N, C-alpha and C. Protein backbone atom coordinates (compact mmCIF):
# COMPACT_ATOMS: atom_id res chain seq x y z
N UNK A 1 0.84 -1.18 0.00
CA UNK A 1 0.00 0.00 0.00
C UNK A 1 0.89 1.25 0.00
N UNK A 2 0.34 2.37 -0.82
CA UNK A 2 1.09 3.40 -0.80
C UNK A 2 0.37 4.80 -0.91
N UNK A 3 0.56 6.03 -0.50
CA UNK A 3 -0.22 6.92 -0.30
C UNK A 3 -0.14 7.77 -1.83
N UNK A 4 -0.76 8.90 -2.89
CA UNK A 4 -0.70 8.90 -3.50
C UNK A 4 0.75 9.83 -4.23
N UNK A 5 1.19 10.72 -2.60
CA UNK A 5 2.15 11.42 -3.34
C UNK A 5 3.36 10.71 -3.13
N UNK A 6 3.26 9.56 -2.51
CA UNK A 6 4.76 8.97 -2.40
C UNK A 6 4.84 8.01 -3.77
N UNK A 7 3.61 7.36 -4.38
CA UNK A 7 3.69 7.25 -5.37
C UNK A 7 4.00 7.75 -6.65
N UNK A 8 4.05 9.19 -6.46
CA UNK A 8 4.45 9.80 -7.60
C UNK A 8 5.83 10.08 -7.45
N UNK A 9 6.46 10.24 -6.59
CA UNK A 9 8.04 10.39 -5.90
C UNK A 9 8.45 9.04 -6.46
N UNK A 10 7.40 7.84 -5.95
CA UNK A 10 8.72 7.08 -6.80
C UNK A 10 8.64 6.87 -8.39
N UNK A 11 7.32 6.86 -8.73
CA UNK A 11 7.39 7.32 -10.88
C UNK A 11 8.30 7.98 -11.05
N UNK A 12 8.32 8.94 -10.33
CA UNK A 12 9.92 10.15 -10.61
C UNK A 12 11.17 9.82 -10.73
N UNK A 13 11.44 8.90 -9.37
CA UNK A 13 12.69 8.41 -9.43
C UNK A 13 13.00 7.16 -10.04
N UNK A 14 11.63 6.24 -10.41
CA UNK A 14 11.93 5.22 -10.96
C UNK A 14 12.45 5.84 -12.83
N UNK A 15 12.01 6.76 -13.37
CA UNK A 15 12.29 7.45 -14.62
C UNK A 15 13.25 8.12 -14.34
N UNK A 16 13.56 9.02 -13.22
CA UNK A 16 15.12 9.75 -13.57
C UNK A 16 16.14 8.69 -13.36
N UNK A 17 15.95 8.14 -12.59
CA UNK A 17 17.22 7.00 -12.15
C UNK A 17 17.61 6.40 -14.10
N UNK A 18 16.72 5.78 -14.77
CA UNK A 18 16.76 5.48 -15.63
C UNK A 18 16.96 6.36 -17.12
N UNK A 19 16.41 7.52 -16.43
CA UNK A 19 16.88 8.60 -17.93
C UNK A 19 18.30 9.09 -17.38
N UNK A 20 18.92 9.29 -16.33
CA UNK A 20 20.36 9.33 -15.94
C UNK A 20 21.16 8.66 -16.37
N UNK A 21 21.05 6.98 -16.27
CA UNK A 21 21.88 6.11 -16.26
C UNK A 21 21.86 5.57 -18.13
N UNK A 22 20.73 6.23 -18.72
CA UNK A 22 20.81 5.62 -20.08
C UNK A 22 20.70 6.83 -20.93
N UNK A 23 20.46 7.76 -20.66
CA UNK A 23 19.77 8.62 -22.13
C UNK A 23 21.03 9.36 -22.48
N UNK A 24 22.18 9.24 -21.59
CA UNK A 24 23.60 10.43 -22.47
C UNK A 24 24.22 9.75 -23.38
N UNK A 25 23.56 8.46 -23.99
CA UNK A 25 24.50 7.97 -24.76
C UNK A 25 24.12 8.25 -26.23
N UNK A 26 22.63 8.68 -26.25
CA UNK A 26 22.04 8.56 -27.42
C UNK A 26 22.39 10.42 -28.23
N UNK A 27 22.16 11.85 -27.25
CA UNK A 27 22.77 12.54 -27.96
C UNK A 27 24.20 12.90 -27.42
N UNK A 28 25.20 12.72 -26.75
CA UNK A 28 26.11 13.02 -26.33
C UNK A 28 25.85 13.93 -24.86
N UNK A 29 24.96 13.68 -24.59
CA UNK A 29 24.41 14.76 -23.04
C UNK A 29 23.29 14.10 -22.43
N UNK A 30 22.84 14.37 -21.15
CA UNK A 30 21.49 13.73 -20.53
C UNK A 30 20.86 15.04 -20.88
N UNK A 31 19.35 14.71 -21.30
CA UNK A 31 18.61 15.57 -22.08
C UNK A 31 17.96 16.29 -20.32
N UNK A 32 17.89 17.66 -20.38
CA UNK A 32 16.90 18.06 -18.96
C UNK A 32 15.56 17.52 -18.95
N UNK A 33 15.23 17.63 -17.62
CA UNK A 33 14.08 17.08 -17.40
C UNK A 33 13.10 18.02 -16.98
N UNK A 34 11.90 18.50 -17.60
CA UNK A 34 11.00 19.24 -16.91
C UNK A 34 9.79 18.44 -16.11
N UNK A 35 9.72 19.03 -15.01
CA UNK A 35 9.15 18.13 -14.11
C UNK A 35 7.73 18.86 -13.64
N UNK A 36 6.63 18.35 -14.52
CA UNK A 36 5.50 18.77 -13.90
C UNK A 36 5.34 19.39 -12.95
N UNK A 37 4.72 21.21 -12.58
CA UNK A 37 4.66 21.22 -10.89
C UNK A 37 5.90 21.81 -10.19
N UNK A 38 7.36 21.64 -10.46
CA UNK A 38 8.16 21.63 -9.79
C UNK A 38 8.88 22.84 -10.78
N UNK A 39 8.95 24.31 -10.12
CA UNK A 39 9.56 25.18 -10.48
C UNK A 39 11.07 25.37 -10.31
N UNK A 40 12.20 25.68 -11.14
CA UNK A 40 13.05 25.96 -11.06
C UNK A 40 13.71 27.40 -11.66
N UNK A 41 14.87 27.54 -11.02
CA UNK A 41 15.27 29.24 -11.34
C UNK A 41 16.14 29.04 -12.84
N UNK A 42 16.38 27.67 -13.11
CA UNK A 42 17.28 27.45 -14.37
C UNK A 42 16.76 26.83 -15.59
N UNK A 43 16.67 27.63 -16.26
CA UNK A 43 15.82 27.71 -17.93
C UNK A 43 16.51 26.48 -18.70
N UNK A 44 15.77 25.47 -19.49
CA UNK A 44 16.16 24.43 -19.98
C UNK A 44 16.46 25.32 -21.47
N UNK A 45 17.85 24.67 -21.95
CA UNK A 45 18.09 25.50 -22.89
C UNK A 45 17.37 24.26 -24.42
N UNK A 46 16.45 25.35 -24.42
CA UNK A 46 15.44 24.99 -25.67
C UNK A 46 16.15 24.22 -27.21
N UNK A 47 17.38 24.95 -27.30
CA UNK A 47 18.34 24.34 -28.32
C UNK A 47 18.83 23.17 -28.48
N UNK A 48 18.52 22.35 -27.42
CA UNK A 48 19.04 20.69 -26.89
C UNK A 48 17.72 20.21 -26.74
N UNK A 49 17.59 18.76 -27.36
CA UNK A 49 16.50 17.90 -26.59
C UNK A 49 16.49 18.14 -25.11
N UNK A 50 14.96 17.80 -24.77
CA UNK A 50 14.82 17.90 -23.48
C UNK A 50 13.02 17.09 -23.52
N UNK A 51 12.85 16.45 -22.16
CA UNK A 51 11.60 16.08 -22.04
C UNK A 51 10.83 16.80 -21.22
N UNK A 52 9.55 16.49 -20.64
CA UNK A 52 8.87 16.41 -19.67
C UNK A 52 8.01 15.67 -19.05
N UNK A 53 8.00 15.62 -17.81
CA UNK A 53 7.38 14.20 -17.24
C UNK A 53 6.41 14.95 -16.18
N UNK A 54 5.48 14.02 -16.67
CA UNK A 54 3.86 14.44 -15.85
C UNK A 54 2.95 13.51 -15.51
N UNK A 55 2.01 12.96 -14.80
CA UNK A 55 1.41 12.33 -14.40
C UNK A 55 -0.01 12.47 -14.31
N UNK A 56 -0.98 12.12 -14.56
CA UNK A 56 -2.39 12.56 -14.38
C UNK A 56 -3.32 10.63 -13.94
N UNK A 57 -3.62 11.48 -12.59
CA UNK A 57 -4.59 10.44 -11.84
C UNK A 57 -5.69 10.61 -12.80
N UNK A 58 -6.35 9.49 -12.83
CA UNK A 58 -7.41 9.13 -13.84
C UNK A 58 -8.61 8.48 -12.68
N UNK A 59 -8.22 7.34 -11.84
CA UNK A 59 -9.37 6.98 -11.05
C UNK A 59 -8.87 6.78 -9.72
N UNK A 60 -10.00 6.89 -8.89
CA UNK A 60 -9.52 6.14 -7.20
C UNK A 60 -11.01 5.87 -7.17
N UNK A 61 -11.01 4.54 -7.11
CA UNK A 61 -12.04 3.72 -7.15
C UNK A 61 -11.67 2.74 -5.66
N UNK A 62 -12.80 2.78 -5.07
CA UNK A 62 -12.90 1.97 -3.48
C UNK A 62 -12.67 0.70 -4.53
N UNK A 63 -11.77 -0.38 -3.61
CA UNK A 63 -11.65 -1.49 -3.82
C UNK A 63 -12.44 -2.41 -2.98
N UNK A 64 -12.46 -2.38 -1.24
CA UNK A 64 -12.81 -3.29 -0.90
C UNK A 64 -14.18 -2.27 0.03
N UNK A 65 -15.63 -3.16 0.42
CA UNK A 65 -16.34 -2.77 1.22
C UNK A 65 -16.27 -3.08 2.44
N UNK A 66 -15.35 -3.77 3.27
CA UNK A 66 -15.42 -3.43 4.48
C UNK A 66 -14.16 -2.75 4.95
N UNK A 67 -14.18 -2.54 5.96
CA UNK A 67 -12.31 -2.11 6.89
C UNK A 67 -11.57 -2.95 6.67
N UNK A 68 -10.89 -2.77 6.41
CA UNK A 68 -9.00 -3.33 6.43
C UNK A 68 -8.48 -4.49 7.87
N UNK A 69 -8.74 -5.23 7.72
CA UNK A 69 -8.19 -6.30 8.70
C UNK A 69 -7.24 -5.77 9.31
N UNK A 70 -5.86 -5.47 8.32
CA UNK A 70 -4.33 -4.56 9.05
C UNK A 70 -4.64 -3.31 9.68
N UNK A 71 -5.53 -2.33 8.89
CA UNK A 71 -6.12 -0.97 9.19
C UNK A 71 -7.42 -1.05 9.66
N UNK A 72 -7.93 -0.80 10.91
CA UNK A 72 -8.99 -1.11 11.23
C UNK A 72 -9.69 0.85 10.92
N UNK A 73 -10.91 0.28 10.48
CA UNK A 73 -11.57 1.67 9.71
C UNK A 73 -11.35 2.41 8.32
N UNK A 74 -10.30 1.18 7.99
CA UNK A 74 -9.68 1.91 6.66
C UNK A 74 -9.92 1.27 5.47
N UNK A 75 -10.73 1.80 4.31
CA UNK A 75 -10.91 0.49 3.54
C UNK A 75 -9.68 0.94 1.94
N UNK A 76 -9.51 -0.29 1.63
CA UNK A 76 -8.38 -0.03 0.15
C UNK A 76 -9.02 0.34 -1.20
N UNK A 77 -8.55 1.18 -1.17
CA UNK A 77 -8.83 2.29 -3.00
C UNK A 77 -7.96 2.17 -3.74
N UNK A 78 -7.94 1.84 -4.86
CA UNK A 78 -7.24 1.31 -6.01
C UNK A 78 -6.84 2.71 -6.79
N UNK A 79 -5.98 3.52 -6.90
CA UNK A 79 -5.80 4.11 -7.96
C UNK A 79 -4.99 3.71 -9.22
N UNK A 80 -5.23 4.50 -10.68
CA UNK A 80 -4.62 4.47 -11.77
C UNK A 80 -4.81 5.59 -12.33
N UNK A 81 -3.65 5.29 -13.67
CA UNK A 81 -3.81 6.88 -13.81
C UNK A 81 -2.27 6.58 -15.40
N UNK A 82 -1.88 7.68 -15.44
CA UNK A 82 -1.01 8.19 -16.99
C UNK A 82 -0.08 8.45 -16.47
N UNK A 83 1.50 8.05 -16.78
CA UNK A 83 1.85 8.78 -16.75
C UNK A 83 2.62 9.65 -18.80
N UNK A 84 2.98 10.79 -18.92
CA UNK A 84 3.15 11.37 -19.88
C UNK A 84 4.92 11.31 -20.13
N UNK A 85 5.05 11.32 -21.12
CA UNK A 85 7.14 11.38 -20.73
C UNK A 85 6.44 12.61 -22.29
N UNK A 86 7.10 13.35 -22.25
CA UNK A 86 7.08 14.65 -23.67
C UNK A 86 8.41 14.78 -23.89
N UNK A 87 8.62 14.29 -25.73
CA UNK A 87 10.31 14.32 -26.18
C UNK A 87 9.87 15.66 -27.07
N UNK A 88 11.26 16.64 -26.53
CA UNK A 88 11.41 17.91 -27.39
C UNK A 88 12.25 17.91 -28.10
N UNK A 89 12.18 17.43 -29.30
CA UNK A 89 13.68 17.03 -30.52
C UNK A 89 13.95 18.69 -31.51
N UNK A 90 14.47 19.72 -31.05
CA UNK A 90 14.54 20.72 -31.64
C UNK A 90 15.01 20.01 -33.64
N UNK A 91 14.45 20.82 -34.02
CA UNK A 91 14.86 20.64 -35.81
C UNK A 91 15.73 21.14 -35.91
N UNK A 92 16.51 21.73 -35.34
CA UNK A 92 17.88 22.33 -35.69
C UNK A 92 19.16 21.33 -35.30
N UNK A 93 18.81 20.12 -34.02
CA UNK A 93 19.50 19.14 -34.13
C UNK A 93 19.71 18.17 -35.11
N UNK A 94 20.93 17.56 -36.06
CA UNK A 94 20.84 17.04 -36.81
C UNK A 94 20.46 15.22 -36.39
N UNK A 95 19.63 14.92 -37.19
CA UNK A 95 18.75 13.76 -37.12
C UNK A 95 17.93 13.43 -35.67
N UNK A 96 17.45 14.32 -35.66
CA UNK A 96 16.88 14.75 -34.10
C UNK A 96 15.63 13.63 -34.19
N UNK A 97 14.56 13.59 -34.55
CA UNK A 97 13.84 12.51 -34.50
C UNK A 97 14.41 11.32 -34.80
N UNK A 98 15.26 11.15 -35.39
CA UNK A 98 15.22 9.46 -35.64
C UNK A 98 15.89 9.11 -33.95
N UNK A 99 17.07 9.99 -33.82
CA UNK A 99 18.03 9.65 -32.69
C UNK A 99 16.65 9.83 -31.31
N UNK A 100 15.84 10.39 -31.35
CA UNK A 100 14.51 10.54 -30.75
C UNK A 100 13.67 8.99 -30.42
N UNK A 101 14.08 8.63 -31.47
CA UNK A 101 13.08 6.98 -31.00
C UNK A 101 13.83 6.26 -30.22
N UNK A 102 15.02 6.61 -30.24
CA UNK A 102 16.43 5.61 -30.01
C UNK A 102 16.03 6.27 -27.91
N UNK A 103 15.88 7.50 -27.76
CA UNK A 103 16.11 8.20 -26.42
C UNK A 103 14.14 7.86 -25.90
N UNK A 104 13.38 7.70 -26.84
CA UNK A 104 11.86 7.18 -26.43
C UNK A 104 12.32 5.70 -25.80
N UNK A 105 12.65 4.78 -26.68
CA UNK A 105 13.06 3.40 -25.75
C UNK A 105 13.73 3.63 -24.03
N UNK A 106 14.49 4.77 -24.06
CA UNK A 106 15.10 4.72 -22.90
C UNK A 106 13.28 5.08 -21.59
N UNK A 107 13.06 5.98 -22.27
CA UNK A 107 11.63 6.17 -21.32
C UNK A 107 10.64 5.09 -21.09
N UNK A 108 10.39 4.47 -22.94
CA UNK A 108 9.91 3.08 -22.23
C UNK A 108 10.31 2.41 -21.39
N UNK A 109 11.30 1.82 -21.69
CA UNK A 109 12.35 0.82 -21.12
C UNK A 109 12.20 1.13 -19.09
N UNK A 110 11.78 2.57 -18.72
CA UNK A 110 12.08 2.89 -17.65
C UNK A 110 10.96 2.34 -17.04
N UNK A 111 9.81 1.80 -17.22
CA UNK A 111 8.66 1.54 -16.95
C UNK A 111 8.05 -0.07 -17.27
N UNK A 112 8.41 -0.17 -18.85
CA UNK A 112 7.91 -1.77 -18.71
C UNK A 112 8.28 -2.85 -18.01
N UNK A 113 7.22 -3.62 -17.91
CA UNK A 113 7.34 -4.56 -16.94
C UNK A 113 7.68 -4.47 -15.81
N UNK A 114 7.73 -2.98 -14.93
CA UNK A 114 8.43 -2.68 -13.72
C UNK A 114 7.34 -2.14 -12.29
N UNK A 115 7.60 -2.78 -11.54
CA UNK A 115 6.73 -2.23 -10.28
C UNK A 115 7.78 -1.61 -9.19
N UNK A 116 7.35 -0.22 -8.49
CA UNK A 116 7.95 -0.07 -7.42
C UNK A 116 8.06 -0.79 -6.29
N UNK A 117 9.10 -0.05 -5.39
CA UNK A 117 8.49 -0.86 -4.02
C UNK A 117 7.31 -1.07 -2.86
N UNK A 118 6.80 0.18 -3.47
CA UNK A 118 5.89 0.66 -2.53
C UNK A 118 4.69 0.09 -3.41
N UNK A 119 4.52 -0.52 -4.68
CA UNK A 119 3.14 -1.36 -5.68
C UNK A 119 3.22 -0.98 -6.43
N UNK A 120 3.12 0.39 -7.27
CA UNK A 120 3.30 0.71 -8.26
C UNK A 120 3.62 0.00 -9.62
N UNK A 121 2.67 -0.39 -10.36
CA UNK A 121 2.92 -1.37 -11.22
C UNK A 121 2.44 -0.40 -12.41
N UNK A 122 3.29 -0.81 -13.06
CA UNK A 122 2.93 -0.02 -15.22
C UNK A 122 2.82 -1.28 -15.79
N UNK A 123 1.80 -0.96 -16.49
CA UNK A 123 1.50 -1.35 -18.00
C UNK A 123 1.30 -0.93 -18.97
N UNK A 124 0.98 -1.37 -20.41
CA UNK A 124 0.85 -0.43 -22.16
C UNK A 124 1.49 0.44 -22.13
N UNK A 125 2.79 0.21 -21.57
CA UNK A 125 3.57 1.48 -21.67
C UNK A 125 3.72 1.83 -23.47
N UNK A 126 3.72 2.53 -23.86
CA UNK A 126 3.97 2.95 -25.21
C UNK A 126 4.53 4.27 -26.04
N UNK A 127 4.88 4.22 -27.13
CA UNK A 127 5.78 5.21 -27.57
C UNK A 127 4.95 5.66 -28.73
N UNK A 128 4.37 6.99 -28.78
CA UNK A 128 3.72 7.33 -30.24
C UNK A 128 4.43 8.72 -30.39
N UNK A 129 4.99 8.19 -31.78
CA UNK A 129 6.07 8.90 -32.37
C UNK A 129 5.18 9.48 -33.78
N UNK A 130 3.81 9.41 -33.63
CA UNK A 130 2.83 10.55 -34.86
C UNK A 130 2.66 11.17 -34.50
N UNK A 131 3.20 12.50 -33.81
CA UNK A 131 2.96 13.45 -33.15
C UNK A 131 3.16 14.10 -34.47
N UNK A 132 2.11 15.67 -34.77
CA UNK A 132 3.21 16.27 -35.91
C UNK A 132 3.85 17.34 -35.42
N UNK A 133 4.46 18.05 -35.73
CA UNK A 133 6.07 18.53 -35.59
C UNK A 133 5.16 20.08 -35.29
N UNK A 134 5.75 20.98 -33.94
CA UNK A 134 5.30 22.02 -34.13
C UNK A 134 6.51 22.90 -34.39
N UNK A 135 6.17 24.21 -34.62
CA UNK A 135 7.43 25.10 -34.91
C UNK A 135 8.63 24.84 -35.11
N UNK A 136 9.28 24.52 -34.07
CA UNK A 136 10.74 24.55 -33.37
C UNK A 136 10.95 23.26 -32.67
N UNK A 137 10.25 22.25 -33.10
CA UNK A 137 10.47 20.86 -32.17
C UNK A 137 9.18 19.35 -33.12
N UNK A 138 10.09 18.39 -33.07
CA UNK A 138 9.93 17.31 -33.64
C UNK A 138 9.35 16.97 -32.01
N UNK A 139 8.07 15.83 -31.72
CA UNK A 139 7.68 15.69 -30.60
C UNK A 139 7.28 13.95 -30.59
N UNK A 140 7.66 13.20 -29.85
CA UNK A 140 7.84 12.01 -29.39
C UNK A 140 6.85 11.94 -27.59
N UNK A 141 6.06 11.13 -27.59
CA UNK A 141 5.39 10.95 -26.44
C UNK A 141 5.38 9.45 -25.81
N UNK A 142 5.90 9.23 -24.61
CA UNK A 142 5.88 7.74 -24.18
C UNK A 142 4.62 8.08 -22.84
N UNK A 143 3.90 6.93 -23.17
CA UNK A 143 2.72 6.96 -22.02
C UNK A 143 2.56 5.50 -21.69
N UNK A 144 2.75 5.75 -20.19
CA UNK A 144 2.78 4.49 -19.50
C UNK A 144 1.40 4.20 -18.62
N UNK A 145 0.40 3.30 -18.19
CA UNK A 145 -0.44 3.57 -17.22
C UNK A 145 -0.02 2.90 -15.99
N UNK A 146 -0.19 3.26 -15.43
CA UNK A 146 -0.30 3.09 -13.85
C UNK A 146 -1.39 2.47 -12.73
N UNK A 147 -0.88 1.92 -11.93
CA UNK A 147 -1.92 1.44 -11.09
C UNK A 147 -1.14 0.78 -9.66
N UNK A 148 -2.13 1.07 -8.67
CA UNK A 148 -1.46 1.21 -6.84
C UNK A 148 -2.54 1.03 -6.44
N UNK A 149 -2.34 0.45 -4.74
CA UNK A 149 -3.20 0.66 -3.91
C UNK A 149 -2.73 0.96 -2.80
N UNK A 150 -4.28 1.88 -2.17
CA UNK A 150 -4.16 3.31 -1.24
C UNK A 150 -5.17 2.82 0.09
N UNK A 151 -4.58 2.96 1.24
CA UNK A 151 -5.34 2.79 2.62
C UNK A 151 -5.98 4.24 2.38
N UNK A 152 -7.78 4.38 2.90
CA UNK A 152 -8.19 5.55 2.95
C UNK A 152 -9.09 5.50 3.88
């Protein structure tokens, strides 16, 4: 069982740990990370790939009707939900989308088949690379779903 914001702490770290340890190989740098929510004083320089990672709860649906045997008064709610990974492949990088699918696997890769410690389990994680291209950026999206359960 896990509460809902420690669940998102670990989506976070279960994806940075993994965009750290894999994504500098694909353009010569770890691409920044914009992090839903979380303000910083240092501007991602727009000229370099870069992602963003976001999350959106979708349900908390009661699971069980009585109290909790372990938790007395507490019954278990199931949440699920999205999470979003957003690839920013500027067009001014040369072969920026293709090298883009190559740095999308690393986001999949961070999620399939993987559960936290705290339950956190993904599935259909997936990569849709038909995004069309706005202005100044080729755009790559990996969406994973999610699903936990919550004492309430």
């Amino acid at each position: 069982m896990i509460e809902f914001d420690a669940a998102v702490k670990e989506m976070e770290a279960l994806f940075n740990t993994a965009w750290q340890a894999n994504s500098g190989a694909v353009f010569g740098y770890v691409p920044a990370i914009e992090w839903h929510g979380k303000e910083t004083k240092d501007k991602i320089d727009r000229l370099k790939v870069w992602a963003r990672f976001s999350t959106q709860n979708v349900f908390e649906e009661q699971a069980t009707l009585s109290a909790c045997v372990d938790e007395p008064f507490k019954r278990r709610f199931n949440g699920s939900g999205l999470i979003f990974v957003q690839l920013f492949l500027p067009k001014t990088v040369a072969n920026a989308l293709i090298k883009g699918r190559t740095l999308a696997k690393v986001a999949r890769n961070a999620f399939r088949a993987k559960k936290t410690d705290g339950g956190v389990v993904f599935y259909n994680v997936r990569i849709n690379d038909d995004i069309a291209p706005e202005e100044m950026f080729y755009r790559i999206n990996v969406v994973a779903e999610y699903d936990y359960d919550e004492l309430g």
